[in-house]
Amino acid sequence: MDGAHNCLWSDRFWRVVGILAGVLASMTTVGAIGPPNTASLPNRTVQALVDRLVSHDIDGRSEGWDLGQRIANLGVEAAPALEAALAECQPASRRRVVWTLESIDGYEPGERFDEAVALCVGEAVAELRHDAQRWNAIRAMTFLHRHEELAEPHLEAALRSDDHQQRQLAAHLLRRSSTYVPSPRMLNVTVEGLSDDVFPSGRRDDELRGSCVPVQNAVGAVRWFLRTPVRISEARAPLARALGSADTQQQFLAAYLLGRGGQVEGWQQTAAVLIPHLGDNDIRGDANMAAAALYGLGPRVVPLLRARLDRADWQEEALILLIIHHLRGPTDLDAEVPAYETRRQITGRVRDPIVDHRFVTVPWRTVRRSRGWAGTATRPSE
């Protein structure tokens, strides 16, 4: 799988380095601080910079960034040479030229530029696929996000790709779009992303050693659903299918969403997945999530919860009684447990996962299933 080397911060670091290098280079070329004196710069010098920008042997991403910044600093006088290059350059160079034109203050795009952007969008979507190149998917995502409206139909088509990485990155970009209306296919791919796959960054599978992709697709999917709960209802069918998944992460997150969304159809299966997660285990934060989701299923879960009390550990017992307290009211438990304010302290971060459910969120990253999931909620103290 391709992606960023080390992590997202390195991408930002090199961007800053490129900007600083471009500023210094433009100061050297133009010879003054402030607006460049492009009148003193021969046309052949501009053409030489553009020729280098579109060349095949350009020395990595930093040189491309540096050259683009230097040319953009020359102003609109550099635009004709760049537009001429758009008609002749190869796909690998086209996006650099487009980015440079977009960076020129006062540049007014024409028909040739619009055609080039449309070509770049299609090429960038193709680069979302899993391949042996580093950085190309990350660069493609950056470009597509800048042109999200034009990219939407291409990304929608990519949801049907046979490549898992391309499907998931397309869904990630569509979730960030402010104008996109989710299709049934988008809902299916988003539920697919709940599984324990090669995302997100920092995974150390043999194929990914030394690489990372700064996309948390499972976390992003859950938060996307919770931001607009009606989407949970729209995705009820694929979420219900995921309850039977062999992937335990996908199974649990699907049950969590169904519970938080109040989807009571087939609630017994949802509760059966959630209840075992109330106990003390090695999965960080799952008990708080399960408690909030079970509460969302309503009073119908109380008999199942009471049936677990005899074999529950201390944490599961406390959470079961807390859920029942909120579903039935305080008088229902007065004879069974200490005062409410004492029993509600389950973790250091979340006092009450029912009342404080806005702080009960899906873990920000996943690790190998044998190690469990790491998350934002604190593990209950022993």
mmCIF file of C-alpha atoms in Angstrom:
data_model
loop_
_atom_site.group_PDB
_atom_site.id
_atom_site.type_symbol
_atom_site.label_atom_id
_atom_site.label_comp_id
_atom_site.label_asym_id
_atom_site.label_seq_id
_atom_site.Cartn_x
_atom_site.Cartn_y
_atom_site.Cartn_z
ATOM 1 C CA MET A 1 0.000 0.000 0.000
ATOM 2 C CA ASP A 2 1.271 3.454 -0.758
ATOM 3 C CA GLY A 3 1.058 6.431 1.559
ATOM 4 C CA ALA A 4 3.075 8.968 3.446
ATOM 5 C CA HIS A 5 6.526 8.138 4.778
ATOM 6 C CA ASN A 6 6.544 8.164 8.582
ATOM 7 C CA CYS A 7 3.413 10.278 9.281
ATOM 8 C CA LEU A 8 1.279 13.212 8.258
ATOM 9 C CA TRP A 9 3.489 15.613 10.185
ATOM 10 C CA SER A 10 6.342 14.865 7.778
ATOM 11 C CA ASP A 11 4.137 15.911 4.858
ATOM 12 C CA ARG A 12 3.435 19.204 6.563
ATOM 13 C CA PHE A 13 7.115 19.590 7.494
ATOM 14 C CA TRP A 14 8.243 19.281 3.892
ATOM 15 C CA ARG A 15 5.547 21.671 2.795
ATOM 16 C CA VAL A 16 6.918 24.288 5.203
ATOM 17 C CA VAL A 17 10.456 23.569 4.030
ATOM 18 C CA GLY A 18 9.323 23.924 0.426
ATOM 19 C CA ILE A 19 7.610 27.238 1.106
ATOM 20 C CA LEU A 20 10.680 28.642 2.864
ATOM 21 C CA ALA A 21 12.948 27.397 0.096
ATOM 22 C CA GLY A 22 10.673 28.933 -2.519
ATOM 23 C CA VAL A 23 10.682 32.292 -0.746
ATOM 24 C CA LEU A 24 14.476 32.316 -0.449
ATOM 25 C CA ALA A 25 14.870 31.231 -4.058
ATOM 26 C CA SER A 26 12.524 33.914 -5.326
ATOM 27 C CA MET A 27 14.387 36.547 -3.316
ATOM 28 C CA THR A 28 17.643 35.397 -4.899
ATOM 29 C CA THR A 29 16.214 35.277 -8.427
ATOM 30 C CA VAL A 30 14.394 38.568 -8.304
ATOM 31 C CA GLY A 31 16.917 40.345 -6.117
ATOM 32 C CA ALA A 32 14.535 42.179 -3.805
ATOM 33 C CA ILE A 33 12.134 41.654 -0.971
ATOM 34 C CA GLY A 34 8.545 42.389 -1.951
ATOM 35 C CA PRO A 35 6.758 42.124 -5.313
ATOM 36 C CA PRO A 36 9.083 40.565 -7.889
ATOM 37 C CA ASN A 37 10.399 42.723 -10.683
ATOM 38 C CA THR A 38 9.318 40.388 -13.446
ATOM 39 C CA ALA A 39 10.096 42.947 -16.109
ATOM 40 C CA SER A 40 13.793 42.430 -15.435
ATOM 41 C CA LEU A 41 13.510 38.655 -15.805
ATOM 42 C CA PRO A 42 14.117 37.377 -19.355
ATOM 43 C CA ASN A 43 11.381 35.212 -20.871
ATOM 44 C CA ARG A 44 13.925 32.482 -21.466
ATOM 45 C CA THR A 45 14.528 32.277 -17.701
ATOM 46 C CA VAL A 46 10.808 31.773 -17.043
ATOM 47 C CA GLN A 47 10.664 29.160 -19.785
ATOM 48 C CA ALA A 48 13.672 27.361 -18.325
ATOM 49 C CA LEU A 49 11.969 27.125 -14.936
ATOM 50 C CA VAL A 50 8.745 25.840 -16.524
ATOM 51 C CA ASP A 51 10.677 23.295 -18.611
ATOM 52 C CA ARG A 52 12.299 22.016 -15.445
ATOM 53 C CA LEU A 53 8.923 21.872 -13.674
ATOM 54 C CA VAL A 54 7.495 19.508 -16.309
ATOM 55 C CA SER A 55 10.627 17.404 -16.781
ATOM 56 C CA HIS A 56 10.667 13.681 -16.001
ATOM 57 C CA ASP A 57 13.882 13.738 -13.986
ATOM 58 C CA ILE A 58 12.770 16.299 -11.409
ATOM 59 C CA ASP A 59 14.474 15.501 -8.127
ATOM 60 C CA GLY A 60 11.603 14.453 -5.900
ATOM 61 C CA ARG A 61 8.685 16.284 -4.360
ATOM 62 C CA SER A 62 10.703 19.051 -2.678
ATOM 63 C CA GLU A 63 12.198 20.281 -5.957
ATOM 64 C CA GLY A 64 8.767 20.326 -7.591
ATOM 65 C CA TRP A 65 7.397 22.364 -4.701
ATOM 66 C CA ASP A 66 10.388 24.728 -4.815
ATOM 67 C CA LEU A 67 10.118 25.295 -8.569
ATOM 68 C CA GLY A 68 6.370 25.807 -8.436
ATOM 69 C CA GLN A 69 6.746 28.362 -5.661
ATOM 70 C CA ARG A 70 9.497 30.217 -7.525
ATOM 71 C CA ILE A 71 7.437 30.394 -10.699
ATOM 72 C CA ALA A 72 4.282 31.453 -8.834
ATOM 73 C CA ASN A 73 6.251 34.251 -7.187
ATOM 74 C CA LEU A 74 6.993 35.670 -10.641
ATOM 75 C CA GLY A 75 3.336 36.616 -11.003
ATOM 76 C CA VAL A 76 0.870 36.469 -13.878
ATOM 77 C CA GLU A 77 3.639 37.051 -16.428
ATOM 78 C CA ALA A 78 4.596 33.401 -15.928
ATOM 79 C CA ALA A 79 1.070 32.163 -16.729
ATOM 80 C CA PRO A 80 1.410 31.979 -20.557
ATOM 81 C CA ALA A 81 4.421 29.659 -20.351
ATOM 82 C CA LEU A 82 2.624 27.462 -17.819
ATOM 83 C CA GLU A 83 -0.568 27.318 -19.901
ATOM 84 C CA ALA A 84 1.453 26.365 -22.960
ATOM 85 C CA ALA A 85 3.070 23.575 -20.931
ATOM 86 C CA LEU A 86 -0.367 22.192 -20.023
ATOM 87 C CA ALA A 87 -0.951 21.225 -23.644
ATOM 88 C CA GLU A 88 2.271 19.234 -23.897
ATOM 89 C CA CYS A 89 3.240 17.919 -20.450
ATOM 90 C CA GLN A 90 2.755 14.344 -19.292
ATOM 91 C CA PRO A 91 0.165 13.388 -16.637
ATOM 92 C CA ALA A 92 2.871 13.137 -13.965
ATOM 93 C CA SER A 93 3.744 16.821 -14.469
ATOM 94 C CA ARG A 94 0.290 18.241 -15.171
ATOM 95 C CA ARG A 95 -0.760 18.515 -11.535
ATOM 96 C CA ARG A 96 2.418 20.447 -10.670
ATOM 97 C CA VAL A 97 1.614 22.962 -13.410
ATOM 98 C CA VAL A 98 -2.017 23.276 -12.275
ATOM 99 C CA TRP A 99 -0.951 23.812 -8.666
ATOM 100 C CA THR A 100 1.554 26.484 -9.762
ATOM 101 C CA LEU A 101 -1.095 28.342 -11.767
ATOM 102 C CA GLU A 102 -3.491 28.185 -8.812
ATOM 103 C CA SER A 103 -0.779 29.716 -6.623
ATOM 104 C CA ILE A 104 -0.300 32.807 -8.806
ATOM 105 C CA ASP A 105 -1.985 35.871 -7.334
ATOM 106 C CA GLY A 106 -4.357 37.455 -9.814
ATOM 107 C CA TYR A 107 -4.397 34.514 -12.230
ATOM 108 C CA GLU A 108 -7.720 34.095 -14.037
ATOM 109 C CA PRO A 109 -8.243 30.495 -15.226
ATOM 110 C CA GLY A 110 -9.186 29.909 -18.825
ATOM 111 C CA GLU A 111 -10.628 27.007 -20.790
ATOM 112 C CA ARG A 112 -7.285 25.237 -21.117
ATOM 113 C CA PHE A 113 -6.779 25.374 -17.354
ATOM 114 C CA ASP A 114 -10.268 23.997 -16.657
ATOM 115 C CA GLU A 115 -9.655 21.119 -19.062
ATOM 116 C CA ALA A 116 -6.352 20.361 -17.346
ATOM 117 C CA VAL A 117 -7.978 20.340 -13.898
ATOM 118 C CA ALA A 118 -10.622 17.881 -15.134
ATOM 119 C CA LEU A 119 -7.874 15.589 -16.437
ATOM 120 C CA CYS A 120 -5.953 15.902 -13.173
ATOM 121 C CA VAL A 121 -9.010 14.928 -11.144
ATOM 122 C CA GLY A 122 -9.427 11.677 -13.069
ATOM 123 C CA GLU A 123 -5.706 10.916 -12.768
ATOM 124 C CA ALA A 124 -5.698 11.701 -9.048
ATOM 125 C CA VAL A 125 -8.610 9.327 -8.392
ATOM 126 C CA ALA A 126 -6.677 6.578 -10.191
ATOM 127 C CA GLU A 127 -3.686 7.247 -7.907
ATOM 128 C CA LEU A 128 -5.763 6.407 -4.839
ATOM 129 C CA ARG A 129 -5.233 2.739 -5.680
ATOM 130 C CA HIS A 130 -2.801 0.561 -3.771
ATOM 131 C CA ASP A 131 0.563 0.542 -5.543
ATOM 132 C CA ALA A 132 4.298 0.565 -4.890
ATOM 133 C CA GLN A 133 4.731 4.356 -5.021
ATOM 134 C CA ARG A 134 5.146 6.428 -1.889
ATOM 135 C CA TRP A 135 3.275 9.685 -1.338
ATOM 136 C CA ASN A 136 1.206 9.554 -4.522
ATOM 137 C CA ALA A 137 -2.105 8.722 -2.814
ATOM 138 C CA ILE A 138 -1.543 11.461 -0.231
ATOM 139 C CA ARG A 139 -0.757 14.037 -2.919
ATOM 140 C CA ALA A 140 -3.794 12.898 -4.900
ATOM 141 C CA MET A 141 -6.042 13.287 -1.836
ATOM 142 C CA THR A 142 -4.769 16.830 -1.255
ATOM 143 C CA PHE A 143 -5.542 17.773 -4.860
ATOM 144 C CA LEU A 144 -8.971 16.131 -4.836
ATOM 145 C CA HIS A 145 -9.940 17.865 -1.608
ATOM 146 C CA ARG A 146 -9.129 21.225 -3.215
ATOM 147 C CA HIS A 147 -11.424 20.351 -6.131
ATOM 148 C CA GLU A 148 -14.057 18.392 -4.196
ATOM 149 C CA GLU A 149 -17.068 19.493 -6.222
ATOM 150 C CA LEU A 150 -15.477 18.455 -9.516
ATOM 151 C CA ALA A 151 -14.130 15.267 -7.934
ATOM 152 C CA GLU A 152 -17.417 14.000 -6.446
ATOM 153 C CA PRO A 153 -18.679 11.995 -9.465
ATOM 154 C CA HIS A 154 -15.228 10.444 -9.951
ATOM 155 C CA LEU A 155 -15.010 9.509 -6.272
ATOM 156 C CA GLU A 156 -18.535 8.088 -6.366
ATOM 157 C CA ALA A 157 -17.455 5.841 -9.241
ATOM 158 C CA ALA A 158 -14.338 4.831 -7.267
ATOM 159 C CA LEU A 159 -16.591 3.438 -4.523
ATOM 160 C CA ARG A 160 -17.175 0.495 -6.883
ATOM 161 C CA SER A 161 -13.471 -0.136 -7.396
ATOM 162 C CA ASP A 162 -12.045 -3.610 -6.840
ATOM 163 C CA ASP A 163 -9.218 -1.990 -4.844
ATOM 164 C CA HIS A 164 -9.870 -1.708 -1.093
ATOM 165 C CA GLN A 165 -7.580 1.278 -0.588
ATOM 166 C CA GLN A 166 -9.153 3.231 -3.434
ATOM 167 C CA ARG A 167 -12.673 2.559 -2.128
ATOM 168 C CA GLN A 168 -11.793 3.624 1.398
ATOM 169 C CA LEU A 169 -9.870 6.767 0.404
ATOM 170 C CA ALA A 170 -12.690 7.777 -1.940
ATOM 171 C CA ALA A 171 -15.185 7.355 0.905
ATOM 172 C CA HIS A 172 -12.906 9.322 3.239
ATOM 173 C CA LEU A 173 -12.809 12.252 0.803
ATOM 174 C CA LEU A 174 -16.562 12.149 0.218
ATOM 175 C CA ARG A 175 -17.185 12.234 3.981
ATOM 176 C CA ARG A 176 -15.222 15.493 4.092
ATOM 177 C CA SER A 177 -17.256 17.077 1.299
ATOM 178 C CA SER A 178 -19.754 19.725 2.336
ATOM 179 C CA THR A 179 -22.030 19.158 -0.666
ATOM 180 C CA TYR A 180 -22.075 15.380 -1.081
ATOM 181 C CA VAL A 181 -25.340 13.487 -0.563
ATOM 182 C CA PRO A 182 -24.527 9.876 0.448
ATOM 183 C CA SER A 183 -25.536 7.127 -1.948
ATOM 184 C CA PRO A 184 -26.404 3.560 -0.877
ATOM 185 C CA ARG A 185 -23.001 2.490 -2.201
ATOM 186 C CA MET A 186 -21.308 5.106 -0.008
ATOM 187 C CA LEU A 187 -23.101 3.734 3.050
ATOM 188 C CA ASN A 188 -21.960 0.192 2.205
ATOM 189 C CA VAL A 189 -18.322 1.233 1.736
ATOM 190 C CA THR A 190 -18.392 3.253 4.955
ATOM 191 C CA VAL A 191 -19.657 0.228 6.893
ATOM 192 C CA GLU A 192 -16.931 -1.832 5.209
ATOM 193 C CA GLY A 193 -14.433 0.662 6.641
ATOM 194 C CA LEU A 194 -15.442 -0.252 10.199
ATOM 195 C CA SER A 195 -13.391 -3.432 9.871
ATOM 196 C CA ASP A 196 -9.864 -3.939 11.199
ATOM 197 C CA ASP A 197 -7.964 -3.258 7.968
ATOM 198 C CA VAL A 198 -4.598 -1.745 7.006
ATOM 199 C CA PHE A 199 -5.707 1.762 7.944
ATOM 200 C CA PRO A 200 -4.844 4.012 9.746
ATOM 201 C CA SER A 201 -1.339 5.400 10.164
ATOM 202 C CA GLY A 202 1.305 3.629 12.151
ATOM 203 C CA ARG A 203 0.324 0.064 11.300
ATOM 204 C CA ARG A 204 3.339 -2.229 11.149
ATOM 205 C CA ASP A 205 2.251 -4.994 8.823
ATOM 206 C CA ASP A 206 5.190 -6.328 6.820
ATOM 207 C CA GLU A 207 4.031 -4.606 3.650
ATOM 208 C CA LEU A 208 3.596 -1.277 5.423
ATOM 209 C CA ARG A 209 6.749 -1.158 7.516
ATOM 210 C CA GLY A 210 8.086 2.386 7.425
ATOM 211 C CA SER A 211 4.951 3.782 5.792
ATOM 212 C CA CYS A 212 1.697 5.268 6.963
ATOM 213 C CA VAL A 213 -1.584 6.558 5.610
ATOM 214 C CA PRO A 214 -3.020 9.437 7.666
ATOM 215 C CA VAL A 215 -6.598 8.186 7.417
ATOM 216 C CA GLN A 216 -8.534 6.669 10.312
ATOM 217 C CA ASN A 217 -11.315 5.152 8.265
ATOM 218 C CA ALA A 218 -13.138 3.340 11.095
ATOM 219 C CA VAL A 219 -13.022 6.373 13.380
ATOM 220 C CA GLY A 220 -14.012 8.680 10.545
ATOM 221 C CA ALA A 221 -16.915 6.422 9.619
ATOM 222 C CA VAL A 222 -18.316 6.314 13.159
ATOM 223 C CA ARG A 223 -18.028 10.067 13.650
ATOM 224 C CA TRP A 224 -19.599 10.695 10.248
ATOM 225 C CA PHE A 225 -22.599 8.556 11.191
ATOM 226 C CA LEU A 226 -22.959 10.186 14.611
ATOM 227 C CA ARG A 227 -22.810 13.730 13.219
ATOM 228 C CA THR A 228 -25.980 13.008 11.221
ATOM 229 C CA PRO A 229 -27.839 10.163 12.982
ATOM 230 C CA VAL A 230 -30.332 9.794 10.127
ATOM 231 C CA ARG A 231 -27.482 8.160 8.206
ATOM 232 C CA ILE A 232 -27.529 5.317 10.754
ATOM 233 C CA SER A 233 -31.140 4.665 9.847
ATOM 234 C CA GLU A 234 -30.288 4.794 6.139
ATOM 235 C CA ALA A 235 -27.428 2.325 6.686
ATOM 236 C CA ARG A 236 -29.367 -0.007 8.991
ATOM 237 C CA ALA A 237 -29.252 -2.936 6.547
ATOM 238 C CA PRO A 238 -25.437 -3.030 6.050
ATOM 239 C CA LEU A 239 -24.901 -2.319 9.757
ATOM 240 C CA ALA A 240 -27.200 -5.215 10.681
ATOM 241 C CA ARG A 241 -25.269 -7.503 8.323
ATOM 242 C CA ALA A 242 -22.030 -6.412 9.992
ATOM 243 C CA LEU A 243 -23.318 -7.772 13.323
ATOM 244 C CA GLY A 244 -22.591 -11.213 11.897
ATOM 245 C CA SER A 245 -19.125 -10.267 10.670
ATOM 246 C CA ALA A 246 -16.131 -12.416 11.550
ATOM 247 C CA ASP A 247 -14.228 -9.157 12.107
ATOM 248 C CA THR A 248 -14.779 -8.341 15.792
ATOM 249 C CA GLN A 249 -13.995 -4.648 15.365
ATOM 250 C CA GLN A 250 -16.550 -4.232 12.587
ATOM 251 C CA GLN A 251 -19.090 -6.242 14.566
ATOM 252 C CA PHE A 252 -18.682 -4.114 17.695
ATOM 253 C CA LEU A 253 -18.658 -0.740 15.926
ATOM 254 C CA ALA A 254 -21.757 -1.694 13.931
ATOM 255 C CA ALA A 255 -23.554 -2.633 17.164
ATOM 256 C CA TYR A 256 -22.388 0.619 18.757
ATOM 257 C CA LEU A 257 -23.828 2.670 15.899
ATOM 258 C CA LEU A 258 -27.114 0.771 15.873
ATOM 259 C CA GLY A 259 -27.476 1.339 19.611
ATOM 260 C CA ARG A 260 -26.513 5.006 19.518
ATOM 261 C CA GLY A 261 -28.894 5.471 16.613
ATOM 262 C CA GLY A 262 -31.777 3.869 18.551
ATOM 263 C CA GLN A 263 -32.310 1.176 15.906
ATOM 264 C CA VAL A 264 -34.522 -1.262 17.800
ATOM 265 C CA GLU A 265 -35.264 -3.648 14.949
ATOM 266 C CA GLY A 266 -33.223 -6.763 15.717
ATOM 267 C CA TRP A 267 -32.126 -5.194 19.014
ATOM 268 C CA GLN A 268 -31.472 -8.595 20.637
ATOM 269 C CA GLN A 269 -28.543 -9.262 18.314
ATOM 270 C CA THR A 270 -27.217 -5.752 18.855
ATOM 271 C CA ALA A 271 -27.390 -6.153 22.634
ATOM 272 C CA ALA A 272 -25.769 -9.586 22.466
ATOM 273 C CA VAL A 273 -22.730 -8.022 20.790
ATOM 274 C CA LEU A 274 -22.543 -5.048 23.166
ATOM 275 C CA ILE A 275 -23.093 -6.601 26.603
ATOM 276 C CA PRO A 276 -19.831 -8.631 26.767
ATOM 277 C CA HIS A 277 -17.911 -5.387 26.193
ATOM 278 C CA LEU A 278 -19.147 -3.962 29.505
ATOM 279 C CA GLY A 279 -16.660 -6.116 31.386
ATOM 280 C CA ASP A 280 -13.050 -5.320 32.242
ATOM 281 C CA ASN A 281 -10.848 -6.396 29.325
ATOM 282 C CA ASP A 282 -7.831 -5.256 27.318
ATOM 283 C CA ILE A 283 -9.844 -3.153 24.875
ATOM 284 C CA ARG A 284 -9.522 0.462 25.864
ATOM 285 C CA GLY A 285 -12.755 2.460 25.976
ATOM 286 C CA ASP A 286 -15.125 -0.215 24.675
ATOM 287 C CA ALA A 287 -17.103 -0.500 27.932
ATOM 288 C CA ASN A 288 -18.091 3.166 27.869
ATOM 289 C CA MET A 289 -19.110 2.871 24.223
ATOM 290 C CA ALA A 290 -21.150 -0.274 24.893
ATOM 291 C CA ALA A 291 -22.945 1.364 27.839
ATOM 292 C CA ALA A 292 -23.959 4.397 25.786
ATOM 293 C CA ALA A 293 -25.173 2.168 22.941
ATOM 294 C CA LEU A 294 -27.171 -0.149 25.212
ATOM 295 C CA TYR A 295 -28.892 2.850 26.756
ATOM 296 C CA GLY A 296 -29.889 3.897 23.238
ATOM 297 C CA LEU A 297 -31.800 0.627 22.818
ATOM 298 C CA GLY A 298 -34.159 1.607 25.638
ATOM 299 C CA PRO A 299 -35.826 -0.272 28.548
ATOM 300 C CA ARG A 300 -36.212 -3.453 26.492
ATOM 301 C CA VAL A 301 -32.576 -4.343 27.330
ATOM 302 C CA VAL A 302 -33.126 -4.319 31.117
ATOM 303 C CA PRO A 303 -34.033 -8.042 31.444
ATOM 304 C CA LEU A 304 -30.906 -9.026 29.495
ATOM 305 C CA LEU A 305 -28.768 -6.781 31.683
ATOM 306 C CA ARG A 306 -30.232 -8.121 34.917
ATOM 307 C CA ALA A 307 -29.565 -11.676 33.731
ATOM 308 C CA ARG A 308 -25.844 -10.814 33.463
ATOM 309 C CA LEU A 309 -25.457 -9.524 37.019
ATOM 310 C CA ASP A 310 -24.740 -12.926 38.599
ATOM 311 C CA ARG A 311 -21.643 -13.500 36.446
ATOM 312 C CA ALA A 312 -20.535 -9.895 35.919
ATOM 313 C CA ASP A 313 -17.173 -8.555 37.094
ATOM 314 C CA TRP A 314 -16.983 -5.334 39.126
ATOM 315 C CA GLN A 315 -16.894 -3.071 36.067
ATOM 316 C CA GLU A 316 -19.688 -4.821 34.201
ATOM 317 C CA GLU A 317 -21.871 -4.822 37.310
ATOM 318 C CA ALA A 318 -21.337 -1.104 37.870
ATOM 319 C CA LEU A 319 -22.159 -0.262 34.265
ATOM 320 C CA ILE A 320 -25.214 -2.540 34.149
ATOM 321 C CA LEU A 321 -26.628 -0.913 37.266
ATOM 322 C CA LEU A 322 -25.845 2.507 35.858
ATOM 323 C CA ILE A 323 -27.678 1.773 32.598
ATOM 324 C CA ILE A 324 -30.687 0.413 34.482
ATOM 325 C CA HIS A 325 -30.622 3.464 36.737
ATOM 326 C CA HIS A 326 -30.976 5.760 33.737
ATOM 327 C CA LEU A 327 -33.585 3.592 32.030
ATOM 328 C CA ARG A 328 -35.778 2.874 35.083
ATOM 329 C CA GLY A 329 -35.057 5.791 37.417
ATOM 330 C CA PRO A 330 -33.225 5.944 40.771
ATOM 331 C CA THR A 331 -35.913 4.276 42.900
ATOM 332 C CA ASP A 332 -35.528 1.038 40.964
ATOM 333 C CA LEU A 333 -32.033 0.473 42.339
ATOM 334 C CA ASP A 334 -32.111 2.054 45.792
ATOM 335 C CA ALA A 335 -31.937 -1.320 47.555
ATOM 336 C CA GLU A 336 -29.299 -2.803 45.258
ATOM 337 C CA VAL A 337 -26.388 -0.372 45.053
ATOM 338 C CA PRO A 338 -24.768 2.483 46.982
ATOM 339 C CA ALA A 339 -25.596 6.113 46.325
ATOM 340 C CA TYR A 340 -25.694 7.124 42.674
ATOM 341 C CA GLU A 341 -22.876 9.673 42.948
ATOM 342 C CA THR A 342 -20.566 6.954 44.280
ATOM 343 C CA ARG A 343 -21.312 4.253 41.746
ATOM 344 C CA ARG A 344 -21.275 6.484 38.661
ATOM 345 C CA GLN A 345 -17.478 6.990 38.736
ATOM 346 C CA ILE A 346 -16.423 4.264 36.287
ATOM 347 C CA THR A 347 -13.352 5.784 34.626
ATOM 348 C CA GLY A 348 -11.090 8.762 35.088
ATOM 349 C CA ARG A 349 -12.191 10.430 31.853
ATOM 350 C CA VAL A 350 -15.891 9.600 31.678
ATOM 351 C CA ARG A 351 -17.779 9.776 34.963
ATOM 352 C CA ASP A 352 -21.014 8.524 33.493
ATOM 353 C CA PRO A 353 -20.997 7.154 29.921
ATOM 354 C CA ILE A 354 -24.748 7.666 29.672
ATOM 355 C CA VAL A 355 -24.907 11.291 30.780
ATOM 356 C CA ASP A 356 -21.502 12.180 29.305
ATOM 357 C CA HIS A 357 -22.049 10.291 26.052
ATOM 358 C CA ARG A 358 -20.607 13.140 23.975
ATOM 359 C CA PHE A 359 -17.210 12.208 25.446
ATOM 360 C CA VAL A 360 -17.673 8.514 24.711
ATOM 361 C CA THR A 361 -16.130 8.269 21.269
ATOM 362 C CA VAL A 362 -14.725 5.571 19.088
ATOM 363 C CA PRO A 363 -10.994 4.953 19.608
ATOM 364 C CA TRP A 364 -8.799 7.183 17.445
ATOM 365 C CA ARG A 365 -6.677 4.317 16.168
ATOM 366 C CA THR A 366 -6.750 0.536 15.927
ATOM 367 C CA VAL A 367 -4.001 -2.010 16.387
ATOM 368 C CA ARG A 368 -3.797 -5.714 15.764
ATOM 369 C CA ARG A 369 -6.847 -7.566 16.946
ATOM 370 C CA SER A 370 -4.764 -9.673 19.308
ATOM 371 C CA ARG A 371 -3.752 -6.500 21.146
ATOM 372 C CA GLY A 372 -7.187 -4.920 21.201
ATOM 373 C CA TRP A 373 -8.110 -1.344 20.324
ATOM 374 C CA ALA A 374 -6.628 1.796 21.781
ATOM 375 C CA GLY A 375 -8.926 4.722 22.347
ATOM 376 C CA THR A 376 -9.719 8.101 23.797
ATOM 377 C CA ALA A 377 -11.651 6.909 26.816
ATOM 378 C CA THR A 378 -9.527 5.874 29.771
ATOM 379 C CA ARG A 379 -9.391 2.252 30.742
ATOM 380 C CA PRO A 380 -11.196 1.648 34.050
ATOM 381 C CA SER A 381 -8.851 1.655 37.022
ATOM 382 C CA GLU A 382 -8.353 -1.567 38.868
#
